């Protein structure tokens, strides 16, 4: 007779049992019904509690190296694969639905065309395994191969170099496992999207020194918004322990995506009136049937991790990322509350390639009673971009007009070219960085760091672009002080600067293709982090000063220009409390006080206004409940309220506030001795109808999947 006893230590956020109530003791297991034990195939799952890692999670924060969140003097949010899978999230907005500081105006099933914000500022910085990836002009990175997604809020000049001050979205891919594993999942999303994925890993050699992880997935069908989804994704990760102190790794992810006839993207610059049209979810009237957005994305990295002395390690990284997109995408300028619009077809292709290399050393030294945590290194980044901005390969035209409540019969019949020879450019960053975290006794840390970056923008022949306006170098410092009264609490204050490269002006402006100059931003932040027993809390107060971009009419044509200073100041708070082993509640709030300052003559009417797209309030609430009567069943849900936000710096028109609710379940059981997980979610449960800055809202939609673990 063989009996199988499985000890499963799950995170407290996933408390469940199969065939036994949660938190079964060893003594209780010994008294299990004898009749059940007589079955040779009986499986007893004894589930214990493991505290949430919370602020003790290790974060890779660029040039700061590996630190726990407690020891990082900035606000950071980390969402792991377990939570993403449980909520079946498939967009940035859904991933960070419980974080009020991270917001996306692009609903799922649409191209994320500059839609993501952190603290009211647009996000332009994306990293995959520490390697930069340009997701300009739309795109979310595929989630099938992802272990975690991190949002680093605010300025990132010291950690990552030149970049937009909104923050960083960083993806970490899944890594090889010590034991063989395989999970397969099939699922369905409304209205007719079917998807499948497989995740396999384990050792490839008998000595266990070589390990692998493979993820394959795909989905096809029409989404809730009638967008046609057709994509495939695959990833591979390898690790090899050359010696106990030296490890080699390599990762690669590839996605081929074709998003067809998605709803229009909306602009409000030509709108007459101060109230938006009534939202409609009659999506078939909001698209052009043969429009599409096609993209191929590749992200690869390899490197060495070497522990070369006690307390000292080195990491060498090389990465390559590539995104090629072809846009036959439709934009409309809303004209009035009756729902009339002017429609524009936008055709162009872009190829962005990043080469990234970094060498970093991290370790401890003592000078008398003071312990120094040193991080130093050098990095090189080259971005080659090729745009289809010329008369032959680029098109932006008022091809159709209509009304959002009526059918749109327009179809693209002209020939479309997708060359990328219009405005090729080469962007280079060479940087040296050094930081020292001084441990001044048991409770106090002081951090000093600086990055020196040499930045250059040139065409692909190596000649500086005449209209780029800059080739520069800059030192971006960071200063911070951390006080830890207890191991589970920290108070901090920090200052950081960042240089932002000038952005290339998009096709909706008369000065399309112009590259705006590099600008300096500053951030001041104070905060607190607490994680103990049932209670978790993060608080932050911040002030971000950023050079502003303003729409201006010049000779009757709309231009994008730089003028003035935009101030983003606010307070964020995110907390949760576990009332029992079965119930956990969470809440979050972001209050922004953004304003436009220091404008030049001719733009005085903008002084004191709220910058476009920034809402003063974002509120979230969440709940998790584990059903005692049905072991293995958990319920989860969340609410999110987004405050009203102006559509432009003039503040004459606002996108109204709205609130959405999501609800889901997960059920773990055994079938044939194998763990099977059923998951289901309903997004926008109450079918709230709303606008965002760039899109019509996400109507009620559902997902269901079954996952088998071997």
XYZ file of C-alpha atoms in Angstrom:
710
model
C 0.000 0.000 0.000
C 1.328 3.421 -0.942
C 0.104 6.680 0.535
C 1.033 10.038 -0.907
C 1.459 13.025 1.419
C 1.998 16.331 -0.327
C 3.118 19.335 1.721
C 2.127 22.444 -0.221
C 3.321 25.761 1.226
C 1.406 28.382 -0.709
C 1.569 32.143 -0.320
C -1.027 33.524 2.025
C -2.614 35.203 -0.969
C -3.362 31.763 -2.397
C -4.645 29.948 0.682
C -6.594 26.917 -0.523
C -6.857 23.207 -0.031
C -8.082 20.198 -1.937
C -9.595 17.374 0.070
C -8.738 19.180 3.317
C -9.456 22.544 4.896
C -6.674 25.159 4.740
C -3.980 25.082 7.412
C -4.419 21.387 8.288
C -2.008 20.398 11.043
C 0.153 17.275 11.010
C -1.881 15.842 13.856
C -5.096 16.338 11.913
C -3.514 14.641 8.903
C -2.735 11.588 11.038
C -6.411 11.203 11.911
C -7.608 11.265 8.313
C -10.389 8.810 7.586
C -8.888 5.294 7.307
C -11.145 4.417 4.428
C -9.573 7.133 2.360
C -6.077 5.978 3.257
C -6.848 2.476 2.012
C -7.025 3.866 -1.485
C -3.522 3.572 -2.948
C -4.124 6.700 -5.038
C -5.195 8.898 -2.138
C -3.549 12.311 -2.132
C -3.671 14.428 1.001
C -2.775 18.043 0.430
C -1.643 19.723 3.639
C -1.664 23.463 3.071
C 0.278 25.820 5.284
C 0.703 29.568 5.297
C 3.719 31.339 3.915
C 3.923 35.084 4.574
C 3.728 37.408 1.577
C 7.140 38.583 0.458
C 5.776 42.109 0.083
C 8.455 44.744 0.610
C 11.081 42.023 1.115
C 10.972 41.191 -2.585
C 14.269 41.675 -4.372
C 14.081 44.253 -7.143
C 16.626 44.840 -9.903
C 16.588 48.646 -10.144
C 19.044 49.311 -12.948
C 22.209 50.912 -11.610
C 21.015 50.468 -8.008
C 21.555 46.754 -8.403
C 19.605 44.133 -6.466
C 17.825 45.570 -3.419
C 14.752 44.729 -1.407
C 11.863 47.121 -1.823
C 12.407 48.194 1.807
C 15.908 49.366 0.852
C 14.840 51.175 -2.323
C 14.081 54.885 -1.751
C 11.435 55.094 -4.453
C 7.919 53.788 -4.914
C 7.881 50.460 -6.750
C 5.029 48.077 -7.566
C 5.738 44.422 -8.456
C 2.998 42.202 -9.924
C 3.908 38.521 -10.189
C 2.766 35.870 -12.663
C 0.472 34.232 -10.114
C -1.592 37.396 -9.753
C -1.575 38.095 -13.501
C -2.805 34.553 -14.210
C -5.438 34.614 -11.458
C -6.963 37.813 -12.844
C -6.321 36.747 -16.492
C -4.863 40.188 -17.129
C -3.813 40.880 -20.716
C -3.030 44.616 -20.770
C -1.043 47.124 -18.720
C -4.252 48.556 -17.322
C -5.409 45.152 -16.093
C -2.005 44.184 -14.696
C -1.880 47.264 -12.457
C -5.612 47.520 -11.796
C -4.962 47.689 -8.032
C -2.252 50.350 -8.210
C -3.758 53.852 -8.423
C -0.504 55.388 -9.673
C -0.288 53.226 -12.814
C -2.985 53.838 -15.402
C -3.619 53.027 -19.038
C -6.198 54.679 -21.251
C -5.855 51.807 -23.742
C -8.372 49.033 -22.960
C -7.573 45.413 -23.704
C -8.002 44.418 -27.332
C -6.577 47.721 -28.588
C -3.170 49.097 -29.514
C -1.565 50.807 -26.538
C -0.673 53.954 -28.497
C 1.072 56.113 -25.853
C -1.684 55.146 -23.410
C 0.198 54.231 -20.207
C 0.761 56.740 -17.393
C 2.523 56.669 -14.044
C 1.553 59.505 -11.694
C -0.099 61.303 -14.594
C 2.979 61.263 -16.855
C 3.248 59.176 -20.000
C 5.501 56.111 -19.861
C 8.066 55.664 -22.624
C 10.574 53.393 -20.861
C 10.149 49.621 -21.173
C 12.720 46.991 -20.205
C 12.827 43.232 -20.739
C 15.333 41.460 -18.471
C 17.120 44.818 -18.002
C 17.325 45.415 -21.768
C 15.486 48.454 -23.206
C 12.706 47.852 -25.724
C 10.995 50.630 -27.678
C 7.245 50.073 -27.624
C 6.611 53.394 -29.350
C 3.463 53.814 -31.392
C 1.686 51.044 -29.580
C 2.218 47.737 -27.919
C 2.087 45.708 -24.754
C 4.710 43.037 -24.254
C 3.317 39.454 -24.311
C 2.632 38.053 -20.849
C 2.867 34.299 -21.468
C 6.639 34.136 -20.731
C 6.586 36.727 -17.925
C 7.400 35.993 -14.268
C 6.763 39.527 -13.002
C 6.042 43.076 -14.144
C 7.475 46.003 -12.179
C 6.493 49.656 -12.239
C 9.247 51.963 -10.991
C 7.500 55.268 -10.393
C 9.011 58.610 -11.179
C 12.371 59.668 -12.556
C 14.850 56.976 -13.525
C 17.838 58.995 -14.691
C 20.379 57.435 -12.364
C 19.062 53.882 -12.689
C 18.568 53.740 -16.461
C 19.957 56.866 -18.138
C 18.127 59.105 -20.602
C 14.384 58.473 -20.560
C 10.953 59.976 -20.037
C 10.308 60.965 -16.398
C 7.025 59.059 -16.050
C 8.723 55.906 -14.814
C 9.688 52.429 -15.990
C 7.692 49.315 -16.840
C 10.074 46.379 -16.454
C 9.341 42.754 -17.403
C 11.157 39.739 -15.966
C 10.868 36.524 -17.986
C 10.405 33.077 -16.480
C 13.572 31.191 -15.626
C 14.485 27.487 -15.533
C 13.192 25.397 -12.648
C 15.147 22.955 -10.501
C 12.494 20.252 -10.953
C 10.761 19.161 -14.147
C 7.431 20.919 -14.641
C 4.780 21.313 -17.305
C 1.558 23.294 -17.328
C -0.866 23.566 -20.217
C -3.797 25.925 -20.407
C -6.684 26.511 -22.783
C -9.014 29.460 -22.477
C -11.749 31.565 -23.981
C -12.422 35.305 -23.976
C -15.592 36.986 -25.145
C -16.787 37.281 -27.742
C -14.926 34.520 -29.604
C -11.217 34.504 -28.711
C -9.681 31.097 -28.004
C -6.184 30.801 -26.592
C -3.745 28.094 -25.576
C -0.381 28.130 -23.866
C 2.213 25.725 -22.499
C 4.942 26.293 -19.916
C 7.674 23.669 -19.465
C 10.916 23.678 -17.541
C 13.474 21.655 -15.648
C 17.022 20.301 -15.893
C 18.509 19.313 -19.236
C 21.534 17.517 -17.800
C 21.793 14.751 -15.249
C 23.919 16.860 -12.922
C 21.282 19.600 -12.987
C 23.756 22.284 -14.054
C 21.896 23.070 -17.298
C 18.253 24.078 -17.044
C 15.620 25.313 -19.448
C 12.224 27.017 -19.586
C 10.003 27.107 -22.669
C 6.750 29.003 -23.133
C 4.538 28.773 -26.207
C 1.175 30.451 -26.659
C -1.273 31.891 -29.110
C -4.754 33.314 -29.435
C -7.205 33.919 -32.268
C -10.720 35.285 -32.655
C -12.789 38.421 -32.198
C -12.561 40.257 -28.876
C -15.414 41.897 -26.971
C -14.778 45.110 -28.973
C -14.913 43.249 -32.318
C -11.157 43.606 -32.820
C -9.689 40.607 -34.605
C -6.869 39.082 -32.568
C -4.315 36.748 -34.103
C -0.957 36.305 -32.418
C 1.712 33.720 -31.600
C 4.408 33.951 -28.945
C 7.315 31.746 -27.938
C 10.149 32.069 -25.438
C 13.190 30.144 -24.282
C 15.346 30.587 -21.190
C 18.559 28.678 -20.434
C 20.829 28.662 -17.395
C 24.116 26.837 -16.957
C 26.140 26.667 -13.755
C 29.689 26.787 -15.103
C 30.894 26.538 -11.509
C 29.266 27.098 -8.111
C 30.228 30.771 -8.399
C 29.672 31.414 -12.101
C 26.384 31.113 -13.970
C 25.521 31.769 -17.596
C 22.007 32.623 -18.727
C 20.181 33.419 -21.947
C 16.589 34.422 -22.690
C 14.662 35.086 -25.879
C 11.033 35.992 -26.570
C 9.372 36.413 -29.965
C 5.831 37.541 -30.765
C 4.004 37.920 -34.066
C 0.773 39.894 -33.677
C -1.928 41.052 -36.090
C -4.661 43.180 -34.510
C -7.411 43.781 -37.062
C -10.291 46.271 -37.271
C -9.837 47.568 -33.738
C -12.006 50.536 -32.671
C -10.879 54.020 -33.633
C -8.386 55.977 -31.620
C -9.915 59.306 -30.624
C -8.548 62.846 -30.610
C -10.328 65.884 -29.195
C -8.323 68.834 -30.596
C -11.079 69.916 -33.039
C -13.998 69.402 -30.669
C -16.640 72.121 -30.294
C -18.463 72.015 -26.971
C -17.713 71.187 -23.353
C -19.443 67.790 -22.974
C -18.406 64.554 -24.640
C -20.811 62.452 -26.730
C -22.720 59.650 -25.051
C -20.397 56.589 -24.967
C -21.521 53.664 -27.094
C -20.330 50.068 -27.078
C -21.738 49.368 -30.528
C -18.171 48.616 -31.558
C -19.038 47.553 -35.120
C -19.793 51.209 -35.844
C -16.414 52.293 -34.456
C -13.988 50.666 -36.862
C -12.884 50.290 -40.458
C -13.204 46.647 -41.422
C -9.859 46.209 -43.189
C -7.669 48.260 -40.821
C -4.883 46.557 -38.880
C -1.824 46.972 -36.706
C 0.824 44.305 -37.302
C 3.905 43.933 -35.135
C 6.802 41.538 -34.731
C 8.719 41.802 -31.466
C 11.954 40.106 -30.396
C 13.722 40.486 -27.052
C 16.882 38.519 -26.261
C 19.506 38.741 -23.553
C 22.500 36.778 -22.350
C 25.000 37.265 -19.589
C 27.133 35.992 -16.743
C 26.573 36.206 -12.990
C 29.805 35.757 -11.042
C 30.334 35.735 -7.296
C 34.062 36.399 -7.307
C 34.617 37.100 -3.612
C 32.686 36.983 -0.395
C 30.051 39.700 -0.568
C 31.018 40.692 -4.110
C 29.371 39.819 -7.405
C 29.555 40.901 -11.016
C 26.990 40.804 -13.774
C 27.745 41.094 -17.484
C 24.744 41.597 -19.764
C 24.248 41.874 -23.502
C 20.799 42.303 -24.970
C 19.125 42.880 -28.298
C 15.529 43.953 -28.839
C 13.685 44.549 -32.062
C 10.203 45.726 -32.931
C 8.860 46.137 -36.457
C 5.327 47.409 -36.891
C 3.100 48.189 -39.857
C 0.235 50.521 -39.146
C -2.968 50.737 -41.149
C -4.697 52.284 -38.166
C -7.674 54.630 -38.020
C -7.874 57.834 -35.994
C -10.816 60.173 -35.648
C -11.120 63.774 -34.496
C -14.414 64.138 -32.677
C -16.267 67.294 -33.675
C -19.290 67.648 -31.418
C -21.605 66.096 -28.853
C -23.790 64.665 -31.624
C -20.975 62.175 -32.334
C -19.737 63.532 -35.680
C -16.079 62.992 -36.524
C -13.381 63.462 -39.161
C -11.611 60.182 -39.859
C -7.936 59.763 -40.768
C -6.103 56.708 -42.028
C -2.551 56.436 -40.729
C -0.068 54.275 -42.641
C 3.594 53.959 -41.791
C 6.101 51.370 -40.710
C 8.863 51.585 -38.158
C 11.757 49.342 -37.241
C 13.382 49.929 -33.849
C 16.436 47.968 -32.746
C 18.306 48.194 -29.449
C 21.765 46.898 -28.660
C 22.547 47.031 -24.970
C 25.641 46.069 -23.005
C 26.313 46.532 -19.311
C 28.958 45.455 -16.827
C 28.106 45.931 -13.159
C 29.872 45.103 -9.883
C 28.121 45.067 -6.516
C 29.588 44.421 -3.078
C 30.283 45.507 0.493
C 33.273 47.229 2.065
C 33.862 48.490 5.606
C 35.422 51.804 6.595
C 35.545 51.797 10.355
C 32.001 51.259 11.676
C 30.346 52.141 8.345
C 29.358 49.465 5.857
C 29.288 50.570 2.224
C 27.186 48.830 -0.418
C 28.899 49.727 -3.662
C 27.352 49.411 -7.110
C 29.417 50.528 -10.082
C 29.480 49.831 -13.760
C 29.389 50.951 -17.363
C 26.753 50.606 -20.038
C 26.319 51.148 -23.743
C 23.036 51.487 -25.595
C 22.441 52.005 -29.274
C 19.008 52.447 -30.798
C 18.647 52.220 -34.565
C 15.279 53.493 -35.753
C 14.007 53.512 -39.309
C 10.748 55.338 -39.990
C 8.526 55.268 -43.043
C 8.111 59.039 -43.021
C 8.289 60.110 -46.647
C 5.801 60.810 -49.409
C 6.029 57.250 -50.674
C 5.915 55.211 -47.457
C 3.940 57.489 -45.141
C 0.269 58.421 -45.282
C -1.978 60.544 -43.063
C -5.194 61.578 -44.763
C -8.773 62.566 -44.064
C -10.207 59.591 -45.966
C -13.524 59.254 -44.196
C -15.968 61.105 -41.968
C -18.935 59.829 -40.033
C -20.821 59.522 -36.781
C -20.068 57.116 -33.938
C -23.718 55.984 -33.851
C -23.786 55.069 -37.547
C -22.086 52.407 -39.684
C -18.773 53.340 -41.278
C -18.624 51.877 -44.826
C -15.127 53.162 -45.700
C -12.536 50.580 -46.762
C -8.862 51.142 -47.603
C -8.474 50.307 -51.305
C -5.303 52.205 -52.242
C -1.939 50.467 -52.330
C 0.008 50.746 -49.073
C 3.792 50.767 -48.896
C 5.617 49.932 -45.699
C 9.162 51.041 -46.374
C 11.330 52.226 -43.488
C 13.757 54.455 -45.352
C 12.235 57.814 -44.489
C 14.077 59.093 -41.418
C 16.634 56.576 -40.196
C 18.427 57.579 -37.026
C 20.944 56.264 -34.536
C 20.715 57.090 -30.836
C 23.651 56.269 -28.556
C 24.154 56.374 -24.818
C 27.471 55.673 -23.129
C 27.348 55.784 -19.349
C 29.389 55.268 -16.193
C 27.583 54.948 -12.869
C 28.480 54.618 -9.214
C 26.399 54.479 -6.057
C 27.297 54.034 -2.405
C 24.741 53.071 0.226
C 26.245 53.879 3.623
C 24.868 51.902 6.575
C 25.186 54.397 9.431
C 24.403 52.019 12.232
C 21.598 49.516 12.412
C 18.746 51.785 11.382
C 20.035 54.481 9.003
C 21.151 54.292 5.380
C 22.388 57.146 3.216
C 22.632 56.755 -0.538
C 24.720 58.786 -2.959
C 24.892 57.997 -6.644
C 25.579 59.522 -10.029
C 25.451 58.490 -13.667
C 27.472 60.240 -16.356
C 25.874 59.802 -19.771
C 27.103 60.862 -23.179
C 24.144 61.082 -25.524
C 24.182 61.444 -29.301
C 21.515 61.394 -31.980
C 22.618 60.908 -35.589
C 21.356 59.530 -38.870
C 22.355 56.013 -39.873
C 25.279 57.354 -41.879
C 26.725 58.717 -38.654
C 26.032 62.392 -39.365
C 24.415 64.452 -36.604
C 20.824 65.257 -37.463
C 20.603 68.913 -38.416
C 17.182 69.330 -36.808
C 17.849 67.262 -33.685
C 19.335 70.194 -31.823
C 21.525 68.272 -29.438
C 24.477 66.107 -28.749
C 25.068 66.299 -25.050
C 26.462 64.784 -21.898
C 24.928 64.968 -18.451
C 25.455 63.863 -14.876
C 22.229 62.693 -13.249
C 22.593 62.332 -9.472
C 20.499 60.632 -6.838
C 20.523 61.284 -3.099
C 18.513 59.419 -0.488
C 18.181 58.809 3.216
C 16.446 55.731 4.658
C 15.489 55.183 8.282
C 14.420 51.665 9.322
C 13.024 51.697 12.893
C 12.275 47.975 12.512
C 13.091 45.291 9.932
C 9.543 45.550 8.606
C 9.342 49.339 8.242
C 11.265 52.073 6.454
C 11.005 55.837 6.044
C 12.832 57.511 3.180
C 13.490 60.732 1.349
C 15.101 60.942 -2.083
C 16.107 63.327 -4.841
C 16.856 62.350 -8.429
C 17.375 64.040 -11.777
C 16.776 62.729 -15.275
C 17.537 63.788 -18.820
C 14.836 63.145 -21.393
C 15.755 62.854 -25.070
C 13.659 64.910 -27.413
C 10.693 63.042 -28.822
C 9.977 62.784 -32.528
C 6.774 64.614 -33.469
C 3.969 62.375 -34.723
C 2.033 62.492 -37.958
C -0.972 64.380 -36.583
C 1.135 67.569 -36.331
C 2.256 69.933 -39.067
C 5.868 69.648 -37.836
C 5.786 65.869 -38.172
C 9.220 64.289 -37.817
C 10.832 67.172 -35.950
C 12.953 66.028 -33.003
C 12.475 68.144 -29.879
C 15.462 68.995 -27.684
C 16.655 67.092 -24.616
C 15.276 68.356 -21.299
C 16.069 68.054 -17.573
C 13.542 66.879 -14.975
C 13.762 66.760 -11.167
C 11.977 64.668 -8.552
C 11.681 65.011 -4.778
C 10.036 62.189 -2.858
C 9.375 61.190 0.750
C 7.725 57.942 1.704
C 7.153 55.054 4.055
C 6.918 51.288 3.618
C 5.489 48.836 6.146
C 4.937 45.082 5.917
C 4.175 43.191 9.139
C 1.753 40.456 10.039
C -1.668 41.251 8.573
C -0.937 44.838 7.480
C 0.892 46.212 4.447
C 1.226 49.890 3.540
C 3.200 52.118 1.184
C 3.021 55.914 1.281
C 4.732 58.464 -0.930
C 4.610 62.203 -1.412
C 6.341 63.496 -4.547
C 7.099 66.544 -6.640
C 8.163 66.159 -10.287
C 9.283 69.116 -12.414
C 9.305 68.482 -16.145
C 9.722 70.601 -19.264
C 6.373 70.888 -21.008
C 5.234 70.171 -24.566
C 2.353 72.271 -25.856
C 0.122 72.164 -28.933
C 0.310 75.506 -30.758
C -1.453 76.797 -33.856
C 1.094 78.351 -36.212
C -0.339 79.838 -39.412
C -3.475 77.809 -38.785
C -1.637 74.466 -38.467
C -1.169 72.492 -35.248
C 2.456 72.147 -34.086
C 3.946 70.322 -31.100
C 6.377 72.621 -29.262
C 8.311 72.763 -25.991
C 7.372 75.542 -23.620
C 7.109 76.056 -19.873
C 7.361 73.724 -16.908
C 4.886 71.056 -15.866
C 4.663 70.359 -12.155
C 3.302 67.030 -10.933
C 2.975 66.879 -7.165
C 0.886 64.474 -5.193
C 0.433 61.768 -2.612
C -0.100 58.049 -3.114
C -1.074 55.401 -0.585
C -1.575 51.661 -1.135
C -2.453 49.303 1.697
C -3.965 45.936 2.511
C -5.148 44.160 5.650
C -5.676 40.433 6.171
C -8.685 40.129 8.464
C -8.373 36.343 8.642
C -6.798 33.409 6.856
C -9.632 33.686 4.355
C -10.246 37.411 3.829
C -7.927 40.157 2.624
C -8.973 43.701 1.661
C -6.889 46.343 -0.097
C -7.238 49.983 -1.091
C -5.218 52.644 -2.858
C -5.404 56.340 -3.618
C -3.461 58.759 -5.793
C -4.118 62.475 -5.451
C -2.358 64.678 -7.989
C -1.990 68.442 -7.985
C -0.530 68.960 -11.473
C -0.142 72.378 -13.085
C 1.587 74.153 -15.966
C 4.101 76.803 -14.913
C 6.601 79.284 -16.405
C 5.076 79.540 -19.875
C 6.408 82.046 -22.392
C 4.668 85.012 -23.957
C 1.691 83.946 -26.014
C 0.829 80.984 -23.784
C -0.085 82.872 -20.598
C -3.621 81.491 -20.729
C -2.200 78.029 -19.947
C -0.495 79.095 -16.719
C -1.965 77.174 -13.776
C -3.876 74.717 -15.963
C -3.814 70.948 -15.497
C -1.633 69.181 -18.099
C -3.550 67.109 -20.627
C -4.559 63.630 -19.511
C -3.756 64.045 -15.808
C -6.581 63.142 -13.412
C -6.451 64.536 -9.900
C -7.876 61.345 -8.385
C -7.337 57.624 -8.867
C -8.915 55.251 -6.319
C -8.730 51.457 -6.077
C -10.197 48.773 -3.849
C -9.695 45.009 -3.881
C -10.771 41.876 -2.016
C -9.718 38.218 -1.843
C -11.837 35.559 -0.140
C -11.279 31.814 0.256
C -14.499 29.845 0.560
C -14.486 27.526 3.575
C -17.352 25.392 2.307
C -15.559 24.591 -0.978
C -11.865 23.829 -0.408
C -9.774 25.100 -3.293
C -12.170 27.893 -4.273
C -11.147 31.539 -3.997
C -12.945 34.704 -5.073
C -11.377 38.031 -5.948
C -12.563 41.415 -7.143
C -11.559 45.031 -7.489
C -12.969 48.499 -8.082
C -11.207 51.371 -9.799
C -12.307 54.991 -9.966
C -10.596 57.321 -12.422
C -11.224 61.010 -11.938
C -12.019 63.463 -14.696
C -9.070 64.625 -16.787
C -8.658 67.413 -19.359
C -8.220 66.426 -22.984
C -5.767 69.283 -23.590
C -3.679 71.822 -21.716
C -6.370 74.462 -22.331
C -8.718 72.622 -19.911
C -11.827 73.461 -21.956
C -12.949 69.827 -22.309
C -12.718 66.959 -19.801
C -13.050 63.202 -20.030
C -15.606 62.470 -17.276
C -14.779 60.365 -14.228
C -15.783 56.706 -14.289
C -15.724 53.613 -12.083
C -15.285 50.002 -13.163
C -15.629 46.738 -11.237
C -14.064 43.338 -11.928
C -14.899 39.975 -10.343
C -13.300 36.555 -10.650
C -12.733 33.131 -9.160
C -10.115 30.396 -9.104
C -10.694 26.763 -8.210
C -7.893 24.249 -7.601
C -8.710 20.549 -7.584
C -7.282 17.145 -8.508
C -8.404 15.147 -11.521
C -6.711 11.811 -12.096
C -4.072 12.741 -9.527
C -3.138 15.904 -11.438
C -3.653 19.475 -10.261
C -6.250 21.255 -12.365
C -7.054 24.950 -12.005
C -10.244 26.555 -13.285
C -10.143 30.356 -13.567
C -12.792 32.850 -14.606
C -13.086 36.636 -14.624
C -15.591 39.282 -15.647
C -14.178 42.716 -16.445
C -16.326 45.848 -16.146
C -18.927 43.745 -14.392
C -21.537 46.526 -14.320
C -20.851 47.470 -17.965
C -20.047 51.088 -17.122
C -19.934 53.150 -20.312
C -17.071 55.620 -20.404
C -14.461 57.421 -22.474
C -10.720 57.468 -21.913
C -8.284 60.014 -23.284
C -7.654 57.902 -26.371
C -10.351 55.237 -26.639
C -13.909 54.249 -26.019
C -14.096 52.213 -22.804
C -13.837 48.487 -22.196
C -17.334 47.005 -22.260
C -18.266 44.033 -20.115
C -16.224 40.987 -21.119
C -15.341 37.643 -19.604
C -12.620 35.013 -19.697
C -12.519 31.364 -18.677
C -9.625 28.893 -18.672
C -8.558 25.493 -17.406
C -4.920 24.756 -16.550
C -3.372 21.327 -16.034
C -0.147 20.990 -14.042
C 2.003 17.877 -14.492
